[in-house]
Every structure is written in C-alpha cells, then in structure tokens.
Coordinates of C-alpha atoms and ligand atoms in Angstrom, one line a residue:
X1 CA 6.5 18.5 -7.9
X2 CA 5.2 15.2 -6.8
X3 CA 7.4 13.0 -4.6
X4 CA 9.5 10.1 -5.8
X5 CA 8.2 7.2 -3.8
X6 CA 9.7 4.1 -2.2
X7 CA 8.2 1.8 0.4
X8 CA 8.1 -1.6 2.2
X9 CA 5.3 -4.0 1.4
X10 CA 4.4 -6.5 4.1
X11 CA 1.4 -7.9 5.9
X12 CA 1.4 -6.9 8.7
X13 CA 4.0 -4.1 8.3
X14 CA 3.0 -1.4 10.7
X15 CA 5.9 -2.4 13.0
X16 CA 8.6 -2.0 10.4
X17 CA 11.5 0.4 11.1
X18 CA 12.3 0.7 7.4
X19 CA 10.4 4.0 6.8
X20 CA 12.3 5.9 9.6
X21 CA 15.6 4.3 8.5
X22 CA 15.2 4.9 4.8
X23 CA 13.8 8.4 5.2
X24 CA 16.8 9.3 7.4
X25 CA 19.1 8.0 4.6
X26 CA 17.1 10.0 1.9
X27 CA 17.5 13.2 4.0
X28 CA 21.2 12.6 4.6
X29 CA 21.7 12.1 0.8
X30 CA 19.9 15.4 0.1
X31 CA 17.1 13.6 -1.8
X32 CA 14.4 16.0 -0.6
X33 CA 11.7 15.0 -3.1
X34 CA 11.9 11.3 -2.2
X35 CA 9.6 9.6 0.4
X36 CA 9.7 6.1 1.8
X37 CA 6.4 4.8 3.2
X38 CA 4.6 1.7 4.6
X39 CA 2.7 -0.4 2.1
X40 CA 0.4 -2.7 4.0
X41 CA -0.6 -5.3 1.4
X42 CA -2.5 -8.5 2.0
X43 CA -1.2 -11.5 0.1
X44 CA -4.2 -11.6 -2.2
X45 CA -3.5 -8.1 -3.5
X46 CA 0.3 -8.3 -3.9
X47 CA 0.2 -9.6 -7.5
X48 CA -2.1 -6.9 -8.9
X49 CA -0.9 -4.0 -6.8
X50 CA 2.9 -4.1 -7.2
X51 CA 2.8 -3.9 -11.0
X52 CA 0.8 -0.7 -10.7
X53 CA 3.2 1.0 -8.4
X54 CA 5.6 2.4 -11.0
X55 CA 2.9 4.4 -12.7
X56 CA 2.0 5.8 -9.2
X57 CA 5.4 7.3 -8.8
X58 CA 7.2 4.5 -7.1
X59 CA 10.9 3.9 -7.9
X60 CA 11.3 0.7 -5.8
X61 CA 10.1 -1.2 -2.9
X62 CA 11.4 -3.5 -0.2
X63 CA 9.4 -6.7 0.4
X64 CA 9.0 -8.5 3.7
X65 CA 6.9 -11.2 5.3
X66 CA 5.0 -12.9 3.8
X67 CA 5.7 -11.6 0.2
X68 CA 9.4 -12.5 -0.5
X69 CA 8.7 -15.7 -2.5
X70 CA 5.8 -14.2 -4.4
X71 CA 7.9 -11.2 -5.3
X72 CA 10.4 -13.5 -6.9
X73 CA 7.7 -15.2 -8.9
X74 CA 6.3 -11.9 -10.0
X75 CA 9.7 -10.5 -11.0
X76 CA 10.4 -13.7 -13.0
X77 CA 6.9 -13.6 -14.6
X78 CA 7.3 -10.0 -15.7
X79 CA 10.8 -10.3 -17.3
X80 CA 12.7 -8.3 -14.7
X81 CA 16.4 -8.7 -14.2
X82 CA 16.5 -11.1 -11.3
X83 CA 19.9 -11.5 -9.5
X84 CA 21.4 -15.0 -9.3
X85 CA 21.4 -14.9 -5.5
X86 CA 17.6 -14.1 -5.4
X87 CA 17.0 -17.0 -7.7
X88 CA 19.2 -19.4 -5.7
X89 CA 17.7 -18.2 -2.4
X90 CA 14.2 -18.3 -3.6
X91 CA 13.3 -14.9 -2.2
X92 CA 13.4 -11.2 -3.2
X93 CA 13.4 -8.3 -0.7
X94 CA 14.2 -5.5 -3.2
X95 CA 12.3 -4.5 -6.3
X96 CA 13.6 -1.7 -8.4
X97 CA 11.0 -0.2 -10.9
X98 CA 11.4 1.4 -14.3
X99 CA 8.9 3.9 -15.6
X100 CA 6.2 1.2 -16.2
X101 CA 7.5 -2.1 -14.9
X102 CA 9.6 -4.0 -12.4
X103 CA 13.1 -3.5 -13.7
X104 CA 15.2 -5.6 -11.3
X105 CA 14.8 -7.8 -8.3
X106 CA 17.5 -8.8 -5.8
X107 CA 17.9 -10.2 -2.2
X108 CA 20.1 -8.0 0.0
X109 CA 19.6 -10.0 3.2
X110 CA 22.4 -12.4 2.0
X111 CA 25.1 -9.8 1.2
X112 CA 24.3 -7.9 4.5
X113 CA 25.2 -11.0 6.4
X114 CA 28.4 -11.7 4.5
X115 CA 29.5 -8.0 5.0
X116 CA 28.8 -8.2 8.8
X117 CA 30.8 -11.4 9.0
X118 CA 33.6 -10.1 7.0
X119 CA 34.0 -7.2 9.5
X120 CA 34.3 -9.7 12.4
X121 CA 36.5 -12.4 10.7
X122 CA 39.7 -11.0 9.6
X123 CA 40.7 -14.2 7.7
X124 CA 37.4 -14.1 5.8
X125 CA 34.7 -16.9 5.5
X126 CA 36.6 -19.2 3.2
X127 CA 37.0 -22.5 4.9
X128 CA 34.9 -21.6 7.9
X129 CA 32.3 -23.9 9.5
X130 CA 28.8 -22.7 10.5
X131 CA 25.8 -23.8 12.3
X132 CA 22.5 -22.3 11.2
X133 CA 19.5 -22.6 13.4
X134 CA 16.2 -22.5 11.5
X135 CA 15.0 -23.5 8.1
X136 CA 12.7 -20.6 7.1
X137 CA 13.3 -17.7 4.7
X138 CA 16.1 -16.1 6.6
X139 CA 17.9 -19.4 7.0
X140 CA 17.8 -19.9 3.2
X141 CA 19.5 -16.5 2.7
X142 CA 22.1 -17.3 5.5
X143 CA 22.9 -20.8 4.1
X144 CA 23.4 -19.4 0.6
X145 CA 25.5 -16.5 1.8
X146 CA 27.8 -18.7 3.8
X147 CA 28.2 -21.2 1.1
X148 CA 28.7 -18.6 -1.6
X149 CA 31.4 -16.9 0.6
X150 CA 33.3 -20.3 0.7
X151 CA 32.3 -21.8 4.0
X152 CA 33.6 -25.3 4.2
X153 CA 30.6 -26.7 6.0
X154 CA 27.2 -25.4 6.9
X155 CA 25.1 -27.5 9.2
X156 CA 21.4 -26.7 9.7
X157 CA 19.4 -27.5 12.8
X158 CA 15.6 -26.9 12.9
X159 CA 12.8 -27.6 15.3
X160 CA 11.0 -29.5 12.6
X161 CA 13.9 -31.6 11.1
X162 CA 12.1 -32.3 7.8
X163 CA 12.4 -28.6 7.0
X164 CA 16.1 -28.7 7.7
X165 CA 16.4 -31.6 5.4
X166 CA 14.4 -29.9 2.7
X167 CA 16.6 -26.8 2.9
X168 CA 19.7 -28.9 2.8
X169 CA 18.4 -30.7 -0.3
X170 CA 18.3 -27.4 -2.0
X171 CA 21.9 -26.3 -1.3
X172 CA 25.0 -28.4 -2.0
X173 CA 27.2 -28.3 1.0
X174 CA 24.5 -27.8 3.6
X175 CA 24.1 -30.8 6.0
X176 CA 21.2 -31.4 8.5
X177 CA 22.3 -31.3 12.1
X178 CA 20.3 -33.4 14.8
X179 CA 22.0 -31.5 17.6
X180 CA 24.2 -28.5 18.1
X181 CA 27.7 -28.9 16.6
X182 CA 30.7 -26.9 17.3
X183 CA 31.5 -24.4 14.5
X184 CA 33.2 -21.1 13.8
X185 CA 30.0 -19.3 13.2
X186 CA 26.6 -19.6 14.8
X187 CA 23.7 -18.0 13.1
X188 CA 20.2 -17.9 14.7
X189 CA 17.5 -17.8 12.0
X190 CA 14.6 -19.0 14.2
X191 CA 12.0 -16.6 15.5
X192 CA 13.2 -17.5 19.0
X193 CA 14.1 -14.2 20.8
X194 CA 11.3 -12.1 19.2
X195 CA 9.0 -12.2 22.2
X196 CA 10.2 -10.5 25.3
X197 CA 9.9 -13.6 27.5
X198 CA 12.3 -14.6 30.3
X199 CA 15.8 -14.9 28.9
X200 CA 16.4 -18.4 30.1
X201 CA 13.1 -19.8 28.8
X202 CA 13.9 -18.2 25.4
X203 CA 17.3 -19.9 25.0
X204 CA 15.9 -23.3 26.2
X205 CA 14.1 -23.5 22.8
X206 CA 17.5 -23.7 21.0
X207 CA 19.9 -26.7 21.1
X208 CA 22.7 -24.6 22.4
X209 CA 24.3 -24.0 25.9
X210 CA 24.3 -20.3 26.4
X211 CA 27.1 -20.5 29.0
X212 CA 29.4 -22.3 26.7
X213 CA 29.1 -20.9 23.2
X214 CA 32.0 -22.4 21.4
X215 CA 32.0 -20.2 18.3
X216 CA 34.2 -17.5 17.0
X217 CA 31.3 -15.3 16.2
X218 CA 27.5 -15.4 16.9
X219 CA 24.8 -13.9 14.7
X220 CA 21.2 -13.3 15.8
X221 CA 18.9 -12.4 12.9
X222 CA 16.3 -11.4 15.6
X223 CA 16.3 -8.2 17.3
X224 CA 14.2 -6.3 19.7
X225 CA 14.4 -3.4 22.1
X226 CA 17.2 -4.4 24.6
X227 CA 19.3 -7.4 23.5
X228 CA 18.0 -10.9 22.7
X229 CA 19.2 -13.5 25.1
X230 CA 21.6 -15.1 22.6
X231 CA 23.2 -11.7 21.7
X232 CA 23.5 -11.0 25.4
X233 CA 25.1 -14.4 26.2
X234 CA 27.6 -14.0 23.3
X235 CA 28.6 -10.5 24.6
X236 CA 29.0 -11.9 28.2
X237 CA 31.4 -14.4 26.9
X238 CA 33.4 -11.8 25.0
X239 CA 32.5 -13.1 21.6
X240 CA 32.0 -10.9 18.6
X241 CA 28.2 -10.8 18.0
X242 CA 26.1 -9.5 15.2
X243 CA 22.4 -8.5 16.0
X244 CA 19.5 -8.3 13.7
X245 CA 19.5 -4.6 13.7
X246 CA 22.9 -4.5 12.1
X247 CA 21.6 -6.9 9.5
X248 CA 18.5 -4.8 8.9
X249 CA 20.6 -1.7 8.4
X250 CA 22.9 -3.6 6.1
X251 CA 20.2 -4.9 3.9
X252 CA 18.4 -1.6 3.9
X253 CA 21.5 0.3 2.8
X254 CA 22.2 -2.1 -0.1
X255 CA 18.5 -1.7 -1.2
X256 CA 18.8 2.1 -0.9
X257 CA 21.8 2.2 -3.1
X258 CA 19.9 0.2 -5.8
X259 CA 16.9 2.5 -5.5
X260 CA 18.7 5.8 -5.6
X261 CA 22.1 5.1 -7.1
X262 CA 23.9 6.9 -4.3
X263 CA 25.6 5.5 -1.1
X264 CA 23.6 5.2 2.1
X265 CA 24.6 7.1 5.3
X266 CA 24.9 4.1 7.7
X267 CA 25.1 6.3 10.8
X268 CA 21.9 8.2 9.9
X269 CA 20.1 4.9 9.3
X270 CA 21.4 3.4 12.5
X271 CA 20.3 6.3 14.6
X272 CA 16.9 6.4 13.0
X273 CA 16.4 2.6 13.3
X274 CA 17.4 2.7 17.0
X275 CA 15.1 5.6 17.8
X276 CA 12.2 3.8 16.0
X277 CA 13.0 0.8 18.2
X278 CA 12.3 2.9 21.3
X279 CA 8.8 3.2 20.0
X280 CA 8.3 -0.3 18.6
X281 CA 10.2 -3.4 19.7
X282 CA 9.3 -5.5 16.6
X283 CA 11.4 -5.7 13.4
Ligands
NDP301 P1 10.1 -18.1 8.9 O1 8.8 -18.0 9.4 O2 10.4 -18.4 7.5 O3 11.0 -19.3 9.8 C1 10.8 -19.3 11.2 C2 11.8 -20.3 11.7 O4 11.9 -20.2 13.2 C3 11.5 -21.8 11.4 O5 12.8 -22.4 11.2 C4 10.8 -22.2 12.7 O6 10.9 -23.6 12.9 C5 11.6 -21.5 13.7 N1 10.9 -21.3 15.0 C6 9.7 -20.6 15.2 N2 9.4 -20.7 16.5 C7 10.4 -21.4 17.1 C8 10.6 -22.0 18.4 N3 9.7 -21.6 19.4 N4 11.6 -22.8 18.7 C9 12.4 -23.2 17.7 N5 12.3 -22.8 16.4 C10 11.3 -21.9 16.1 O7 10.9 -16.7 9.4 P2 12.2 -16.0 8.8 O8 13.2 -17.0 8.5 O9 11.8 -15.0 7.7 O10 12.6 -15.1 10.1 C11 13.2 -15.6 11.2 C12 13.5 -14.6 12.2 O11 14.5 -13.7 11.6 C13 12.3 -13.7 12.5 O12 12.3 -13.4 13.9 C14 12.5 -12.4 11.8 O13 12.1 -11.2 12.5 C15 14.0 -12.3 11.7 N6 14.5 -11.7 10.5 C16 15.4 -10.6 10.7 C17 15.9 -10.0 9.5 C18 16.8 -8.8 9.7 O14 17.0 -7.9 8.8 N7 17.4 -8.7 10.9 C19 15.5 -10.4 8.2 C20 14.6 -11.5 8.1 C21 14.1 -12.1 9.3 P3 9.9 -24.6 12.3 O15 10.2 -24.9 10.9 O16 10.0 -25.9 13.2 O17 8.4 -24.0 12.4

C-alpha cells in the first residue's frame, strides 16, 4: 500500500525540523503508513504544484517562509474552508486536502502562542498588556492572537516604523510604539537571535534592557541550538519564558491533529525536534 503523505513546503526548507517532529508524532500515534517529508518549492512553482498534491497521495501540508500569504490566496481562490483567524492574520500555515482539492486552510501559529501564554498566566490573557517586537508574518499572528484573547493593549515596535504603523492599521487595538514600553507580556517576533552572534550584540538590536526586563512573561519566536540571548536573559531574571521551539511544537501539534484527526504526542514531538536541533540550529 502506498503511503499517506504529509509535508512542509518552503523555500528554502532543508533546515526545517518539522519532518522529524511530525514523523515522531505519526509513529507515536501508530500511523505506520503515513510519511511527512520536506517539499522544497520555489515561489514560482507554489501555485501550480500545491493543487496537484492531493492526487499524489498528500493529505495535507504545512507551509512556511515564503509561502504563507500565497497559501491563503490559493485556498481562497479554490473555495477551501479558510478559518477566520487565517483570514484576519493574512497567512496560512496548514492546508488540509480532500481527495482532489484543498479542503481547509488554517493558521496554527496564533493558537500555539495563546496556549503557551495560558500555561504561564494563571489569570489568562484578558486585560493584559503586551509589547510585540517586529512587524512581519509572525508579528501579525502574535498581534491577532493577543487581541483575540482579550489583551487590553498591544503595542508594536519595529526597526522600520512604517511597517509597525501598517500592521497597527490592520488591527483595531494595536498601537505603534516608538520605544520599548512596560507591559505584562514581551513577544520577540523579529529575526534577531537567529544568528549565533555574541549575545550582547544580539540584544543591542532590540529596544529593551536585557538586565531589566519588566514583564511577567517573555516570548521569543526565534530559537536555535542553545538559548537565544533574550530567552537566556529572561531565565536569568527568573521570568517565565517561552522559546520558539515550544511554539514550533505547539503549531505542529495543532496541524497534526487537523491532518490525522488524532491527538499529537507532544513529548515525542519535543524529543524529535530537540534531537533534530542538535544536527541543525535553524528553525
Ligand atoms: P519576517 O521576515 O516576516 O519579519 C522579520 C522581522 O524581523 C521584521 O519585523 C524585521 O524588521 C525584523 N528584523 C530583522 N532583522 C532585524 C534586526 N537586525 N534588528 C531588528 N529587527 C530586525 O519574519 P517572520 O515574522 O516570519 O519571522 C520572524 C522570526 O520568527 C524568524 O526568526 C523566524 O524563524 C521566527 N519564527 C518562528 C516560528 C516558530 O514556530 N517558533 C514561526 C514563525 C517565525 P524590518 O521590518 O525593519 O525589516
């Protein structure tokens, strides 16, 4: 019998830890005929290749840089059931296929963040204040997730202020921040931390004082082998901290459940993602 196929489409995508993580979850769920693979797909081929995947045995795919916006456009154009949050965020990271077509599209990055924060904030997110650093794709998901969970105020700082302004124009309740502001939650959605450069130099690129992080919880979307400087600084100060690996596992588990209809074994995913990280330090 031929395998039921899943995969992650990106360009480049060779560094992704998703195959190890998802194949571990498939094994733990006893789905022996299922396989999750890399799908290196240049942008110019995305639109014609993805609709052909269901007929080739694919049940669904994750979508990563640079295809998340294109995946939303494709899902909308082909009449798929697109979740409200994917529409609001403007990005899709999960496509579920029917026998011949894209059946559903979602964004699981946002609920992964909300779930991780809920585990750290016993009183929940309602009424909380947040400072989001960055104005790219992950920042859009973070701002939407925080506002959807009832955050009272979400401020957005970005290196290029006009992008922070544009993001805030898209979300009622988001306000551009010229400098770092005190808040309950700090979320780093910039790419700072990705390169293994000197820790001090890394944090100097962000408008925060690493020795005085006045937040109740710190989130770093970025992850790499060892800790990012921001994650390490939060831990040093005894603050609850969420790293990008926890978010990667969270979004992957939610996608897995949409692909297979069964719960994901988080411990198996975590162990596989961590082991993959020992080989590759990129997300
Ligand atoms: P984008 O390319 O859409 O946005 C990048 C952001 O980083 C922009 O706001 C950009 O600012 C900012 N930036 C880049 N370099 C610097 C710098 N040197 N100093 C200050 N700001 C900088 O990327 P994404 O939003 O998709 O991803 C951001 C990070 O989050 C990546 O590192 C990615 O690996 C990680 N990520 C992790 C996920 C997870 O599951 N853990 C999921 C998605 C992303 P400007 O507008 O000025 O260029």
